[in-house]
Amino acid sequence: MNSPETTELSIVIPVYNERDNLIPLEDKLETELQKLKLSYEIILIDDGSVDGSSQLIISMQKNNPRIRLIQFGHNHGQSAAFAAGFKAAKGKILVTLDADLQNNPADISLLLDEMQNFDVVCGWRHKRNDPWIKKISSKIGNAVRNKLSQEDIADTGCSLKAFRRECFDNVKLFKGMHRFFPTLMKMEGFRVTQVKVSHHPRLYGESKYNIRNRLFSSFQDLMAIRWMKKRQINYDIIKED
Ligand code: UDP
Ligand code: MG
């Protein structure tokens, strides 16, 4: 097992009813991660799946000691899953991605290259492989989000991201906040960049989001972020005894 000092990468993956994606995900991840020649762990956070995802993960652990499981008793949402994963992670760099292989583990190396000069690297799915309705709503969503939060992140919804572990030391996460990680990190003073990554159709299982369950809550979250940005405390001390 990796010790905290020696684990270089923690791969953090929320899993909600993704059973049929897990074996292909492990195969693809292992192939790509072994090429990197870094020590790593794969943290799968089962966010209350009812399709047997956790049972399958437990059986995968028998052959792969690098897989760690955090299992929630109920579905708490993607931000909660990330929060639990980050808390448990031992790696110096945290890489997040989806469990459904819509993100390509081969792109992790692109993110790591940029980590030489940045603290956060965000994937940008410049050619989305999703149903048209999702593509259009995401385009509008990103435009509104950027306008109202004075941001310039092309694709904040892409889970494929890399963070220096210190990024989360002082940030309290709330539900829905995973869509605003780049903004939160900039507010903390971290250097954030974006790289184009590939995007693939979902092969198994179903998307957990649609316009109905995303639009209203993510707009409320956007208002919260906008407020936080405006009301962030900044001061300059010129003398302190
Ligand atoms: N997910 C989760 N909890 C949720 C919703 C989603 O852990 O309440 C996970 C899901 O299993 C997947 C990732 O978050 O690994 C992104 O979800 P999905 O692929 O459904 O989103 P989409 O790509 O369709 O926007
Ligand atoms: Mg997906």
Tab-separated table of C-alpha atoms and ligand atoms in Angstrom:
chain	number	residue	atom	x	y	z
A	1	MET	CA	0.000	0.000	0.000
A	2	ASN	CA	1.148	3.563	-0.646
A	3	SER	CA	2.047	5.700	2.358
A	4	PRO	CA	0.982	9.367	2.499
A	5	GLU	CA	4.534	10.474	1.713
A	6	THR	CA	4.939	8.356	-1.367
A	7	THR	CA	1.554	8.469	-3.082
A	8	GLU	CA	1.873	10.874	-5.953
A	9	LEU	CA	-1.574	10.597	-7.512
A	10	SER	CA	-5.034	10.033	-6.094
A	11	ILE	CA	-7.635	9.329	-8.723
A	12	VAL	CA	-10.995	10.341	-7.236
A	13	ILE	CA	-14.122	8.973	-8.935
A	14	PRO	CA	-17.762	9.348	-7.835
A	15	VAL	CA	-19.849	6.295	-8.647
A	16	TYR	CA	-23.624	6.270	-8.688
A	17	ASN	CA	-25.135	3.171	-10.277
A	18	GLU	CA	-22.213	2.617	-12.649
A	19	ARG	CA	-21.740	-1.154	-12.220
A	20	ASP	CA	-21.261	-2.020	-15.877
A	21	ASN	CA	-18.699	0.737	-16.359
A	22	LEU	CA	-16.422	-0.268	-13.489
A	23	ILE	CA	-14.387	-3.094	-15.027
A	24	PRO	CA	-13.715	-1.228	-18.314
A	25	LEU	CA	-12.873	1.843	-16.212
A	26	GLU	CA	-10.349	-0.064	-14.116
A	27	ASP	CA	-8.765	-1.622	-17.233
A	28	LYS	CA	-8.368	1.712	-18.983
A	29	LEU	CA	-7.148	3.491	-15.860
A	30	GLU	CA	-4.570	0.825	-15.038
A	31	THR	CA	-3.225	0.846	-18.609
A	32	GLU	CA	-2.785	4.609	-18.587
A	33	LEU	CA	-1.639	5.066	-14.994
A	34	GLN	CA	1.073	2.446	-15.284
A	35	LYS	CA	2.556	4.375	-18.203
A	36	LEU	CA	3.012	7.426	-15.960
A	37	LYS	CA	5.474	5.678	-13.626
A	38	LEU	CA	4.006	7.423	-10.589
A	39	SER	CA	2.628	5.897	-7.416
A	40	TYR	CA	-1.161	6.104	-7.320
A	41	GLU	CA	-4.373	5.077	-5.670
A	42	ILE	CA	-7.847	4.878	-7.178
A	43	ILE	CA	-10.581	6.062	-4.811
A	44	LEU	CA	-14.086	5.042	-5.843
A	45	ILE	CA	-16.810	6.794	-3.878
A	46	ASP	CA	-20.040	4.874	-4.146
A	47	ASP	CA	-22.689	7.536	-3.728
A	48	GLY	CA	-25.511	5.245	-2.609
A	49	SER	CA	-25.691	2.967	-5.649
A	50	VAL	CA	-28.442	0.355	-5.683
A	51	ASP	CA	-27.143	-1.634	-8.650
A	52	GLY	CA	-24.412	-3.559	-6.828
A	53	SER	CA	-21.563	-1.169	-7.702
A	54	SER	CA	-20.006	-1.491	-4.226
A	55	GLN	CA	-20.129	-5.285	-4.270
A	56	LEU	CA	-18.321	-5.276	-7.594
A	57	ILE	CA	-15.723	-2.780	-6.306
A	58	ILE	CA	-15.080	-5.040	-3.298
A	59	SER	CA	-14.436	-7.962	-5.646
A	60	MET	CA	-12.136	-5.786	-7.797
A	61	GLN	CA	-10.125	-4.884	-4.679
A	62	LYS	CA	-9.117	-8.549	-4.287
A	63	ASN	CA	-6.914	-8.275	-7.370
A	64	ASN	CA	-6.056	-4.616	-7.139
A	65	PRO	CA	-4.839	-3.219	-3.804
A	66	ARG	CA	-4.670	0.279	-5.301
A	67	ILE	CA	-8.468	0.493	-5.367
A	68	ARG	CA	-10.051	2.103	-2.312
A	69	LEU	CA	-13.790	2.195	-1.664
A	70	ILE	CA	-15.774	4.801	0.208
A	71	GLN	CA	-19.389	3.706	0.336
A	72	PHE	CA	-22.191	6.110	1.252
A	73	GLY	CA	-25.375	4.732	2.822
A	74	HIS	CA	-27.492	6.968	0.580
A	75	ASN	CA	-27.166	9.151	-2.465
A	76	HIS	CA	-25.638	12.455	-1.334
A	77	GLY	CA	-24.625	13.959	-4.691
A	78	GLN	CA	-21.459	14.420	-6.654
A	79	SER	CA	-20.029	17.255	-4.524
A	80	ALA	CA	-20.375	15.149	-1.374
A	81	ALA	CA	-18.664	12.247	-3.125
A	82	PHE	CA	-15.768	14.470	-4.171
A	83	ALA	CA	-15.528	15.928	-0.649
A	84	ALA	CA	-15.258	12.462	0.915
A	85	GLY	CA	-12.739	11.374	-1.717
A	86	PHE	CA	-10.533	14.431	-1.216
A	87	LYS	CA	-10.575	13.972	2.551
A	88	ALA	CA	-9.424	10.365	2.234
A	89	ALA	CA	-6.905	10.979	-0.565
A	90	LYS	CA	-3.211	10.501	0.161
A	91	GLY	CA	-1.817	11.772	-3.130
A	92	LYS	CA	0.051	15.021	-3.719
A	93	ILE	CA	-2.063	15.557	-6.824
A	94	LEU	CA	-5.771	14.744	-6.990
A	95	VAL	CA	-7.240	13.813	-10.356
A	96	THR	CA	-11.018	13.675	-10.689
A	97	LEU	CA	-13.006	11.982	-13.417
A	98	ASP	CA	-16.366	10.350	-14.083
A	99	ALA	CA	-16.927	6.629	-13.674
A	100	ASP	CA	-18.681	6.221	-17.025
A	101	LEU	CA	-15.584	6.513	-19.245
A	102	GLN	CA	-16.937	9.651	-20.917
A	103	ASN	CA	-13.560	11.068	-19.828
A	104	ASN	CA	-10.543	9.280	-21.241
A	105	PRO	CA	-7.917	8.180	-18.694
A	106	ALA	CA	-5.316	8.652	-21.445
A	107	ASP	CA	-5.850	12.418	-21.053
A	108	ILE	CA	-4.638	12.398	-17.431
A	109	SER	CA	-1.086	12.838	-18.715
A	110	LEU	CA	-2.128	16.058	-20.517
A	111	LEU	CA	-3.343	17.474	-17.226
A	112	LEU	CA	-0.206	16.430	-15.383
A	113	ASP	CA	2.004	18.154	-17.959
A	114	GLU	CA	0.250	21.431	-17.160
A	115	MET	CA	0.644	20.858	-13.419
A	116	GLN	CA	4.291	21.867	-13.840
A	117	ASN	CA	3.110	25.481	-14.009
A	118	PHE	CA	-0.365	25.474	-12.470
A	119	ASP	CA	-2.172	24.335	-9.319
A	120	VAL	CA	-5.412	23.352	-11.025
A	121	VAL	CA	-5.896	22.028	-14.548
A	122	CYS	CA	-9.423	21.752	-15.915
A	123	GLY	CA	-10.382	19.511	-18.808
A	124	TRP	CA	-12.330	21.162	-21.614
A	125	ARG	CA	-14.517	18.803	-23.675
A	126	HIS	CA	-14.216	20.799	-26.864
A	127	LYS	CA	-15.987	18.069	-28.869
A	128	ARG	CA	-18.799	16.823	-26.627
A	129	ASN	CA	-20.217	13.384	-27.267
A	130	ASP	CA	-23.585	13.845	-25.630
A	131	PRO	CA	-27.183	14.148	-26.840
A	132	TRP	CA	-27.795	17.511	-28.597
A	133	ILE	CA	-30.047	18.790	-25.827
A	134	LYS	CA	-27.262	18.311	-23.316
A	135	LYS	CA	-24.720	19.997	-25.558
A	136	ILE	CA	-26.916	23.060	-26.093
A	137	SER	CA	-27.928	23.364	-22.440
A	138	SER	CA	-24.318	23.044	-21.380
A	139	LYS	CA	-23.246	25.767	-23.861
A	140	ILE	CA	-25.901	28.119	-22.536
A	141	GLY	CA	-25.080	27.122	-18.953
A	142	ASN	CA	-21.392	27.870	-19.381
A	143	ALA	CA	-22.108	31.224	-21.058
A	144	VAL	CA	-24.493	32.333	-18.289
A	145	ARG	CA	-22.141	31.058	-15.609
A	146	ASN	CA	-19.160	32.883	-17.058
A	147	LYS	CA	-21.111	36.111	-17.541
A	148	LEU	CA	-22.635	36.195	-14.055
A	149	SER	CA	-19.561	35.032	-12.193
A	150	GLN	CA	-17.117	36.979	-14.382
A	151	GLU	CA	-15.268	33.854	-15.321
A	152	ASP	CA	-13.656	32.476	-18.446
A	153	ILE	CA	-13.902	28.713	-17.919
A	154	ALA	CA	-15.079	27.056	-21.151
A	155	ASP	CA	-16.361	23.840	-19.587
A	156	THR	CA	-16.687	23.808	-15.840
A	157	GLY	CA	-18.872	20.669	-15.982
A	158	CYS	CA	-16.001	18.479	-17.161
A	159	SER	CA	-15.054	16.233	-14.265
A	160	LEU	CA	-11.589	15.533	-15.612
A	161	LYS	CA	-9.490	17.906	-13.545
A	162	ALA	CA	-6.246	17.876	-11.565
A	163	PHE	CA	-5.619	19.723	-8.314
A	164	ARG	CA	-2.673	20.117	-5.995
A	165	ARG	CA	-3.939	18.602	-2.756
A	166	GLU	CA	-3.459	21.908	-0.865
A	167	CYS	CA	-6.231	23.402	-3.000
A	168	PHE	CA	-8.882	21.926	-0.741
A	169	ASP	CA	-7.207	22.665	2.590
A	170	ASN	CA	-9.232	25.809	3.300
A	171	VAL	CA	-12.305	25.344	1.145
A	172	LYS	CA	-15.590	24.250	2.621
A	173	LEU	CA	-17.597	22.386	0.027
A	174	PHE	CA	-21.355	22.635	-0.392
A	175	LYS	CA	-23.787	20.674	-2.564
A	176	GLY	CA	-23.441	21.585	-6.224
A	177	MET	CA	-20.079	23.262	-5.710
A	178	HIS	CA	-18.228	20.749	-7.891
A	179	ARG	CA	-19.376	22.822	-10.871
A	180	PHE	CA	-17.496	25.817	-9.485
A	181	PHE	CA	-14.179	24.317	-8.411
A	182	PRO	CA	-12.149	26.501	-10.833
A	183	THR	CA	-13.697	29.702	-9.443
A	184	LEU	CA	-13.291	28.572	-5.843
A	185	MET	CA	-9.637	27.760	-6.490
A	186	LYS	CA	-8.971	31.120	-8.106
A	187	MET	CA	-10.558	32.784	-5.073
A	188	GLU	CA	-8.058	30.885	-2.922
A	189	GLY	CA	-5.223	32.310	-5.022
A	190	PHE	CA	-4.372	29.160	-6.984
A	191	ARG	CA	-3.249	29.231	-10.617
A	192	VAL	CA	-5.903	27.653	-12.826
A	193	THR	CA	-5.677	26.654	-16.484
A	194	GLN	CA	-7.652	24.570	-19.010
A	195	VAL	CA	-6.646	21.930	-21.552
A	196	LYS	CA	-8.665	20.387	-24.349
A	197	VAL	CA	-9.540	16.758	-23.634
A	198	SER	CA	-11.479	14.109	-25.505
A	199	HIS	CA	-15.025	13.110	-24.631
A	200	HIS	CA	-16.828	9.880	-25.374
A	201	PRO	CA	-20.413	8.671	-25.420
A	202	ARG	CA	-21.643	6.908	-22.296
A	203	LEU	CA	-21.536	3.177	-23.030
A	204	TYR	CA	-23.435	1.713	-20.077
A	205	GLY	CA	-25.895	3.052	-17.521
A	206	GLU	CA	-27.691	6.365	-17.596
A	207	SER	CA	-26.808	9.999	-17.089
A	208	LYS	CA	-27.835	11.212	-13.643
A	209	TYR	CA	-28.559	14.750	-14.800
A	210	ASN	CA	-31.125	16.376	-17.032
A	211	ILE	CA	-32.228	19.950	-17.570
A	212	ARG	CA	-34.980	19.609	-14.969
A	213	ASN	CA	-32.802	18.393	-12.105
A	214	ARG	CA	-29.877	20.655	-12.929
A	215	LEU	CA	-31.093	24.031	-14.158
A	216	PHE	CA	-32.762	25.459	-11.065
A	217	SER	CA	-30.305	24.225	-8.472
A	218	SER	CA	-27.231	25.131	-10.481
A	219	PHE	CA	-28.618	28.642	-11.020
A	220	GLN	CA	-29.036	29.022	-7.272
A	221	ASP	CA	-25.479	27.762	-6.797
A	222	LEU	CA	-24.285	30.298	-9.345
A	223	MET	CA	-25.922	33.097	-7.369
A	224	ALA	CA	-24.156	31.860	-4.247
A	225	ILE	CA	-20.786	31.847	-5.989
A	226	ARG	CA	-21.417	35.274	-7.426
A	227	TRP	CA	-22.175	36.548	-3.938
A	228	MET	CA	-19.093	34.867	-2.467
A	229	LYS	CA	-16.899	36.395	-5.141
A	230	LYS	CA	-18.304	39.855	-4.568
A	231	ARG	CA	-18.125	39.610	-0.806
A	232	GLN	CA	-14.759	37.919	-0.515
A	233	ILE	CA	-12.680	39.499	2.249
A	234	ASN	CA	-9.517	41.148	1.059
A	235	TYR	CA	-7.392	43.444	3.138
A	236	ASP	CA	-3.892	44.834	3.147
A	237	ILE	CA	-2.026	45.061	6.425
A	238	ILE	CA	0.563	47.800	6.565
A	239	LYS	CA	1.526	47.257	10.194
A	240	GLU	CA	0.899	44.468	12.676
A	241	ASP	CA	2.486	44.213	16.105
B	1	UDP	N1	-22.648	10.858	-9.756
B	1	UDP	C1	-22.626	10.665	-8.374
B	1	UDP	N2	-23.700	11.070	-7.642
B	1	UDP	C2	-24.790	11.665	-8.205
B	1	UDP	C3	-24.780	11.893	-9.604
B	1	UDP	C4	-23.696	11.473	-10.347
B	1	UDP	O1	-21.656	10.113	-7.846
B	1	UDP	O2	-25.736	11.990	-7.470
B	1	UDP	C5	-21.483	10.413	-10.551
B	1	UDP	C6	-21.813	9.502	-11.728
B	1	UDP	O3	-21.843	8.138	-11.351
B	1	UDP	C7	-20.673	9.815	-12.692
B	1	UDP	C8	-20.426	11.302	-12.435
B	1	UDP	O4	-20.930	11.569	-11.141
B	1	UDP	O5	-19.493	9.097	-12.365
B	1	UDP	C9	-21.097	12.199	-13.473
B	1	UDP	O6	-22.447	11.836	-13.645
B	1	UDP	P1	-23.097	11.598	-15.087
B	1	UDP	O7	-22.154	10.852	-15.959
B	1	UDP	O8	-24.449	11.036	-14.903
B	1	UDP	O9	-23.209	13.116	-15.597
B	1	UDP	P2	-23.153	13.628	-17.118
B	1	UDP	O10	-21.830	13.189	-17.685
B	1	UDP	O11	-24.305	12.982	-17.822
B	1	UDP	O12	-23.303	15.116	-16.985
B	2	MG	MG	-21.179	11.176	-17.772
